[in-house]
Amino acid sequence: MEDVLRPIYQERASQSRTLGILMVERGSDYSPETDLFDVILFVIVREGEEAVFIKHYVFGEKSASLYVVDEHRVKEWVLLGSNRKVMNWLLNGKILNP
């Protein structure tokens, strides 16, 4: 699945405002961690146009969700602990772009 998503995250990685990209893969048949998507791409950006931008992709029988989140929103979620799912992604996600 990473090969299919590579063009998507490489496009985001080439943008100067991208700070980092994480990938979270679904571990079991039902995983609330990934909202039933096979893969989550979590992109942290500097000064995003929107605080949170979400886009969904379907490749055959596989599905992916792209989250583009402003760094200030991520800091707020970490500080307040208000988004447990994102905290899990930050702790367990695979870093694709440092």
mmCIF file of C-alpha atoms in Angstrom, residues 57-93:
data_model
loop_
_atom_site.group_PDB
_atom_site.id
_atom_site.type_symbol
_atom_site.label_atom_id
_atom_site.label_comp_id
_atom_site.label_asym_id
_atom_site.label_seq_id
_atom_site.Cartn_x
_atom_site.Cartn_y
_atom_site.Cartn_z
ATOM 1 C CA TYR A 57 -8.785 7.686 -1.418
ATOM 2 C CA VAL A 58 -9.845 4.250 -2.668
ATOM 3 C CA PHE A 59 -7.445 1.968 -4.550
ATOM 4 C CA GLY A 60 -9.220 -1.238 -5.547
ATOM 5 C CA GLU A 61 -10.256 -2.800 -2.246
ATOM 6 C CA LYS A 62 -7.929 -0.639 -0.149
ATOM 7 C CA SER A 63 -8.790 2.742 1.320
ATOM 8 C CA ALA A 64 -6.694 5.576 2.702
ATOM 9 C CA SER A 65 -7.340 8.856 4.417
ATOM 10 C CA LEU A 66 -5.097 11.911 4.160
ATOM 11 C CA TYR A 67 -5.098 14.350 7.067
ATOM 12 C CA VAL A 68 -3.292 17.658 6.553
ATOM 13 C CA VAL A 69 -3.137 19.481 9.882
ATOM 14 C CA ASP A 70 -1.690 22.836 10.891
ATOM 15 C CA GLU A 71 1.122 22.549 13.465
ATOM 16 C CA HIS A 72 -0.743 24.822 15.891
ATOM 17 C CA ARG A 73 -3.733 22.465 15.888
ATOM 18 C CA VAL A 74 -1.431 19.480 16.531
ATOM 19 C CA LYS A 75 0.190 21.327 19.457
ATOM 20 C CA GLU A 76 -3.267 22.116 20.852
ATOM 21 C CA TRP A 77 -4.317 18.454 20.618
ATOM 22 C CA VAL A 78 -1.105 17.306 22.316
ATOM 23 C CA LEU A 79 -1.278 19.950 25.057
ATOM 24 C CA LEU A 80 -4.940 19.370 25.888
ATOM 25 C CA GLY A 81 -5.074 15.664 25.018
ATOM 26 C CA SER A 82 -8.297 16.399 23.161
ATOM 27 C CA ASN A 83 -7.738 14.070 20.204
ATOM 28 C CA ARG A 84 -6.694 10.620 21.424
ATOM 29 C CA LYS A 85 -6.652 9.143 17.946
ATOM 30 C CA VAL A 86 -4.046 11.665 16.779
ATOM 31 C CA MET A 87 -1.994 11.076 19.934
ATOM 32 C CA ASN A 88 -1.932 7.372 19.049
ATOM 33 C CA TRP A 89 -0.909 8.194 15.463
ATOM 34 C CA LEU A 90 1.948 10.395 16.695
ATOM 35 C CA LEU A 91 3.205 7.687 19.044
ATOM 36 C CA ASN A 92 2.787 4.668 16.747
ATOM 37 C CA GLY A 93 2.964 6.065 13.215
#
